[in-house]
Structures are given as structure tokens and as C-alpha cells.
């Protein structure tokens, strides 16, 4: 056979040959001719963003590349991405602003005064962050919030919370459902969906400091006013108005099948509601709870665009800022992007032009709503706040709400440190 | 005595069976095999050379060096005449991947555990300084905003500005603002479109202006300046913080507060206020110290550890017991439809685990779930701490018993009938046969599988988190709920406490968990003597 | 009474190469079997109970995972249609590419199963046939390394592939090849041990007689050990196939473009949206995805059952 020397010779030849081939073949990509703006957006908004961005790009003579990623990965990968694959613009939720700004991943924006005037203060606030001085880090595009959806064939739109309670329990008795209101929790809790009840009882998450910024050391989960009203939670639990065993699919299921008359939910369920035959609904704001002095408002989620620090490294910083801080904040673009997903635009002028009556109703229900706190410390709140509700509303064996929420406040304070 | 023969046809006793498979493989093991081996080595070497070249030209000395060394070692193993290298030839391919995708991540995690990588500490030091400077720019109280048109005068970049409030036009350069006489300028829609003595930048050149525009700062009064914002706006800004490179500190322009590097990745003032963003840096063993001293981390640790141990142990015990039981029961060859029965029993395998867990979550819902409805009870499966623990084990049982069913089925058939027959002839009852012969043989054979299964369940984040979220969280519990195992507790510590995304802390706890489980496993291997024959 | 006294005897059983004694035929007693059928039915009910819910949701037009009823309220094939044909919602095409995902999953699962078996068998052969220093430590290390908690490893793996992709884009991020290579990191572990145990049962005499005839260790491996080891290779292949088909953490992080997704990643998008979960199409997708696993299992059952056992002739 072959002896070792021949073997080695053949091998050496083969290696050299292949190495030459491999090294010589072009490996790097040619530099781009026109600057490209890379946008990361999630799958529901990619088509709309592409359409709107292309219109803008054509007018400026640049190209836009929209990359689809889920919300989670957009947020995560932004921390580890390398410059050459990094995005220039991202579409994200306002409650990440604290995190991405603290990480230095996004840059501040300074839209003109005229542009800023077209937005409600809280929308701009939602995208602002700063421990000392607050800066605007993104352009709000669409508002998202839950509202009260009433099955008008089973019950009437309530005039007050007590009215809703009465009607809900009547429907519960008639249909034999295990719960009166379709509000989702699940074993892990859902502080987001419970917020209208929480705010209605005078609960809040963070207070503000002297500069008007959210203060992570001022936690209002078990503030004295709320604790005074917390007894109502125990009543609701006893009468079966709310139950923590109701999760997202059960909540929707009960409402769609006509077992409950009231549904706390958002525009994402609109298509399923419209698909259900014989279901007639009306979307309104949440009724206030008498005797508390506070209004029942939902959490607001604001989606928007942010410019990343990589735009400057790519040499497209001014284009990205023009797209986000100028073009996307104008009514036409706002309407186009928000409408593509049944969301209410943040721009008030665009808001007046919304045609779909359901979307308009969600917009109306958002008035007075509280944007979810966007500071990074908020990540310590969700689980505990949700669990506080779960502990007190699981039916028999629940612990009194006062004790539950005091425990939650202690835990959150300890975690935030 | 009948002999069971191999699945393939046999040739004369002692000669490898001459099935098509064997012949195919035999074909490859001669000259052809040699050529293939040379081919693989050649490809590997040339790819490695390419990689080394690229790495070294980019300045990655360490990676380039490592790749070169590794390739040389591979060449030595496969071409060298040493007899001892023969086993290495078979181990190297798998080990390459093991090192690349198991060992390296492990080392990388170890590395991260000594850093402060978390929210607010994601940049390099230099990047953080630049970002703080950028963030400190604020419009001054009486600052102006302008519409902007880029233009050129001579070769220099100039911004043609129109004050949005006063509507006066200016030309801004690095020397300052020059008012433009209204006669010389054409203004449309509030923006300058043409000006005498200036050439507006258009078309392709606009695309390359970005860097220049970012650097052009038009001084106004004091430390304020005007800078372009986007393509058609400019704004007056003023820095509130000043960086002093010589002392590596930031100074607040107004209050003169000094922010110093605190050695842990932030600039802090004397009263503890930190500037954001910070940067990623090594902080020594601080994460580990935090685990030992921070009551938030330390207090639940023992409780969570005990439950993790119990959970993994019971899961292994019950899945093995059920799997073995079914294997024994269904082992009779007389049973009909054995193949169908086995296929059905293995269905839990065919559905992705995360979906199954979610389905179980729905089934175990105490008010609406099918199980409570069918049994007519109201057991709070997921809402009561004790029942939640039982639910976790139940779901794990469902997910895991098919594996041990398969393994035990095979293993049972391997136990020589002569042993059990001899025992029965000697008068042993079925149970004694089982306890004294079958079970020990089985355990010896499956011990490493049991240990590996224990380790898997010890780290089984998915099954717990998707079912209960680690809860229910009692009023007096801070981070760890009633069913949190060490790994899900780590996750919550890192991502749902403090400012979130604390990779440094998460890595540190992961390493501790790894040491715990590796120690337990190593001791178990030693005790069960399963590696005894490997001396 | 026979007891196990020595290590030797304890070692004996997983020999597999021994003779399997056919028990003297007893007269068949049907009364003996009925309770086995009963237990089997109970066990099967336990095993497929949740699966029935998935099946039911797949055919239900307004499905939810938590309906108390097993029978779909209204039968429909819409869910299957939706997941297979990528219908337009709100006038825009959704990014569902189920056939691509299916194909990608098949490719990745098969490739990774094949190479896992190959690499594991190579290593198992070395541990089984060669006595080298560090053999025991080596095996222990292999088993222990796999116990490192995976979820943080994902970050490191992401970075590794990112860097590798800069040099060799074909195995970088967002490539199926890269994904398969990452899965191969787990090839050496308990599976290798399983195979080693089986190889141990193949008599050394076969090796020796082949070596006497001039065969190299490699030829012994490919020509003798592998063919005779086919049953355990089938077991490991099937286990690897199943675990790869259901893996979504690493695949989700590494694959970026929708057409490159594997099944778990693509379908997770249906229920990832916290408020927009679509259980119907999701369950339909899962049902379709479960088919190859079941088919493969039925096909390989022959090997698996007899597999860990009788496999070679006692010379």
C-alpha cells in the first residue's frame, strides 16, 4: 500500500491545493453603494413598517432593510449584537426604554416643538428616561391598552363599578360560570390585566421624585389609601367576581361562549370577537369604583421607534433620526403604521382620522391611562404584583388582600434594593 | 438450546455477518477509506489555514493561535505513528464539538461570572464615556430650534438655518452663526432652499455627509452649540457634564459635582448618584460574595435546594418505577398488538415538551380544568404550594416514563432466561427473583441513565417554569416561589430583580449549581460503581 | 438460589450477546393476560390523555387549551389550512412558512441524529475497546459536562457562532448547518455511554480474529462493530431525533429569518404573543409534526426492543 512518506506528500499537496482555492475565492462582501437603514420590527408590524419606510426611503434616495425579529430577541440581541449586523432603528415597546437607554443602546432625539405638540404628554413621557434629566429616546407610534368589552346581549354597559358587579354576578348565576368577570390571571398572575382594578382601588407602582421622574424607592403597591380599599378584593373573591384560575384562554373562552358578560381585553382579540357569530359587543372605558376617589384606568403600552447607537457607526445617523424623529411622527405615517395592527395612533391629529370604530373606542378608553413604568426596576414588580392578586383571589383558601399586598411591597423593595 | 441470532444473516461462526450493510461498510474501510481520511484532513487543514489567516489579520491573536494549535494536534493524531494515539483518532471528532459548544460556553460563563454584566453595564469604558457625554446634552432654557439645510461654502460644510421662532435665517459654521440678509435667501416652507454664496448639498453627496454633520458644532454662547438633528433640523444644545480625561472624572458644569470611577463600572458622585450608562468590567468575586451574603439571595437558597433535590429524585424514582412496571407487565410475547401498545405509550415523546406542559397546565386548572371536572373535586393543583409540588412531579412523570419504559423493555430482554429459570427451579418466588436477580442487574445497567436523568431534572427549567412559573409565590417569599428549583430561581434573580438582566449574577449562580450537581453525580457514579470497569 | 456475588456476574446481563433462552412453552392461559391488557389500557389512557386535547384543539374552530370538553365544539379543517398555506390577515401576508419549517426541522433532526450517532459511536468504540490512561476520568468528564445548566450557555453559543460566521458565513448565525454543529456538542454524553455498554457485549474474539487477518482498528469499527451495533445506534438515533425536533431554545436564538426557522421556533410564534395566542393552528402544526416521530418509532421498534439485547452470535 502507501507508505507513510507518500501519504504525507499526498496530504501536503491536497492541503496546499485546497488552501489556495479557499483563500483565493472572494470571501468578503462588496461595500454597499447606497447607505441602507436597517430596521428591526416584529412579525406583526413588518409589512406596515416596510411599506411606510420604503416610501420615505425613496424620497431620500436611500434603501431600507426591515428585518423581522420577535420582540424578545429585539430586546435581547441589542445587547450583544456586533456593529456590522446591528440595526439602525428598532421598533419596540416603551417599557424597555429604561433598559435600552441605561445600556446606552439608543440615542436621544430632539424633534421640533411643532412635532412634539401633536403628541399627548404621557406618550412622550413614556419614551423618556433619565435618572437626572429626562430625555426623549423614541418616537411614539401606537397606543395599546385594554378596555372593558361588554356583551350587549347579556348585560348593559355599566354606569358604575357597583352596577357592573351586580350585572356580572347575575349573569354568573344564570350561566353557571365559575366567575363573573373575564379578567385573565393564571397561576403566575397578570398585573397588567388587573391594573384597572388596582388603579381603581388607588394603587400605583412608583411615585415620582422632585424632578418628576419615577422614583424606584417610592413603591406604592401597598400605599395606605389602597390598603384601606383592599377589603373590596376580599369581597369580590368571596362572591366569585374574579378568580385567579382564569387564564388568557379561559378568559376569552368564557366571554366568546357567552358565559360572562364583561371582558377586560385589548385590540389583539378583536379578530376573534368579530369572528364569533351572534356576539355583539361595545367597548368602553372602565367604570370608577365608588368610595375610593380614584379612577379605574388601564396600563398603557406605547409602541414606537428608537434610533440605536449603531446608526452613527454606520454613517446613517442623520437619516435614521430624520426617519424616526421627523417622518414617522407625522400624522400620515402614524396612521398608516398604527392602523395596520388595529392600534390607536399616538399622534393626536392622526387619532382624529381613525376610521375603525373599535379602534377609536380603545383610544377613548385610554384617556387617563398610566403608561407602564419604563425604568429597569419595573422588572422586579410584575411577578410580585401579579402574585399578590393571585393569592387573594383564588377562591376558598385565599389570604386577605391587605396581607398579600403588604408582602408584595416588601418583596419588591427587597429586590430593588 | 436454541440460539437467538443476530438480525443479519450469519456466515460461518466467528466471521462478521455478510449483510448488505456490512459489505457497504467494508467497502469503505479499505483504500477508499484511506482516501476519504486524507480528504477530510486536507479540507480541515485548508479551512484552518484560511481561518487562521483571517483571524490574525484582524488581530485576534488568541483565537488564531488556538485554531492553529488545535489543527496541528489533529494532524499529529491522525498522521503520527504513535500507537497510543489510536484511541484518540476515534475520540477527536466528537471532542471537537464538545469543546466548541459545551466547554467553551462553560468557560465563557465562568468568565462572565466575574464581571458586572447587567443592565446599565453593557458597553466598554470608552463607549460609556461617549454615551454619557451624548446624554448630557440638553437644550438650554432659552435654546433655539432651527430648520436646517446643509450647504457648502468653499469646501466647508455650512448649515443654513432658519430660527423656528423668529424666522431669521443664519449660516452656521464652526466659527459661529452669521446672519443671512433676507434678500440673499430663498425660504420655502420655513426652510432655506437657496442662498447667495452657498451651494446646497444635494443628491448623492447628501448620503455621505453623516459623519461630517455629526461633528459640526456651531458655537453660540458659553458652552452651548448648535448641531444638526436629522436631515432638516438643528437644535441648540448645552452639555451638563464635562469629561476631564486627565483625571478620568465627569464634572457637572453647574453644580461642580465630581463623578468618579468607582471601580465597578460606573461614575458615581460622593453621595452615591451614578451616571448612566456604566460599562462592563471585571469585579472579581463580588457576584459570589453576593450569593453568600445578600439575604435576598441566601435566605431561600436552602429551601429551594431541598425542593430541587426532592423534585429531581422523586422524578427519577417514579419515572423509573412506572417505566419498569409497565415494561414487566407488557413483556409477555403473547400479548397482541405489542407494537401498537408501545407506540401509544411513547406518545408523550412525540409532542414537544413545552406544549405538553402548557396542556397539563390547562388540565390542572382548579376551576376549569378537565381533571377536576372529571373527578368532581376542587383540588387547587397549581395554586396551593403542596399541590403545586405534586403537580410538577406528576407532569414530570408523564413526560419521563416512556424513556424508562423503553430502556427497561430492552434491558429486561437482555437478562438471560437461564438465570431466572435456575432461580425458579431452586424454589424462589417471582418476587424474590425480581428483587434478588432482575432488579440488581437492571440497576447496574441503567445506573448512569438514572444519574443523568437526575441531573437533567435538577436543571429542568422548562417543566417547572411553564407549569407553575415557579409559584405559587407566598406572601412571605421574596424571589423563590413554592416550586422554584435552583435554575428557575437563578433566572428570577437575574432577570426579575434589581434592574433585570444580571448576566454576571446568573452566571455565578449557574456555576454553583453546576458544582452541586456535578458533585452529587460524581459521588453517585462512584457509589454505584458504574464506571468500575473503566480502569 | 442464585445471587449476584461478584462484579463479574453483575456485569453479565447487559451482555446481550448471551443466549436468550426460550422458556418452555406453557399452555397459554388467557386468564393470565387480561390484567396485563387492563394495566396497559390504563397506562395508555394516561399517556395519550393530554395528546387528545391537542388533537381536539387542532380540529376546533374556536379552540382553547383549557376547554373542559374533549369533543371540539365545531369541527373544522381551517386550522390545518391556515398553517399550511400562509393565509393573509388584514390584507398582509403573515410570516408563516410551515412547509419550510417542516423541511428545516427534518433536515436538522436527521442530520444531527446521524452525526450524533456517528460521533458517539466513534467515541464509544474507543472507550469500549481500548485501555488508555484517563479512560475513566474521560468518561466521567463527558457525563458531567453535559450537566451544566443550559440556558446561559445559549448566550455564549450565540456569540461563538457570531464570530465564526464572520469567518465562515456558511456555518454562522441563521444557518441550519451551524445549528446542527451546535447540537453535535451534545453528541458525547449519556448516549455514548449507552453505546459503549452495548459494544462491550460484542465479543472481543471477533475483533481479534479480524485483527489477525490484518484489519486496522478503523476497519474493525466500520466492518464489525457498527453493523452488529445497529440496534443501539437506532435507539440513540431515535432519541436524538426526537430531542432535536423539540428543541427551541438554541434554535430560537440562532435562527433569524422566518424561512430558516425549525418547527418549534416557527410555531412558538403562534403562542409567544402574550395576548394573541392562536391555539388552533398551533395544535394543528404540532399534530402534523408528531407524525414523523411516531412513524420513525414504529419503524425502528424492531431494533429498539430487541436492540439492547441479542445482537451477535456467541462464537
Short mmCIF file of C-alpha atoms in Angstrom, two decimals, chain B residues 328-339 341-342 413, chain C residues 23-34 36-37:
data_model
loop_
_atom_site.label_atom_id
_atom_site.label_comp_id
_atom_site.label_asym_id
_atom_site.label_seq_id
_atom_site.Cartn_x
_atom_site.Cartn_y
_atom_site.Cartn_z
CA UNK B 328 -42.53 -6.03 33.09
CA UNK B 329 -46.28 -6.13 32.62
CA UNK B 330 -46.08 -5.82 28.87
CA UNK B 331 -43.11 -8.06 28.43
CA UNK B 332 -45.06 -11.15 27.54
CA UNK B 333 -44.54 -12.03 23.91
CA UNK B 334 -48.03 -13.49 23.94
CA UNK B 335 -49.60 -10.09 24.17
CA UNK B 336 -51.13 -8.97 20.96
CA UNK B 337 -50.67 -5.59 19.39
CA UNK B 338 -47.48 -5.08 21.33
CA UNK B 339 -46.09 -2.75 18.75
CA UNK B 341 -49.26 -0.53 22.60
CA UNK B 342 -45.64 0.52 22.73
CA UNK B 413 -34.95 -8.88 27.49
CA UNK C 23 -38.98 -20.58 28.00
CA UNK C 24 -40.53 -23.98 27.66
CA UNK C 25 -43.91 -23.36 26.17
CA UNK C 26 -46.54 -23.26 28.85
CA UNK C 27 -50.07 -23.84 27.91
CA UNK C 28 -51.46 -20.42 27.06
CA UNK C 29 -53.73 -19.19 29.77
CA UNK C 30 -55.85 -16.31 28.64
CA UNK C 31 -56.85 -15.63 32.18
CA UNK C 32 -53.26 -14.70 32.78
CA UNK C 33 -53.25 -11.92 30.28
CA UNK C 34 -56.40 -9.94 30.93
CA UNK C 36 -51.96 -7.06 31.61
CA UNK C 37 -54.31 -5.66 29.00
#
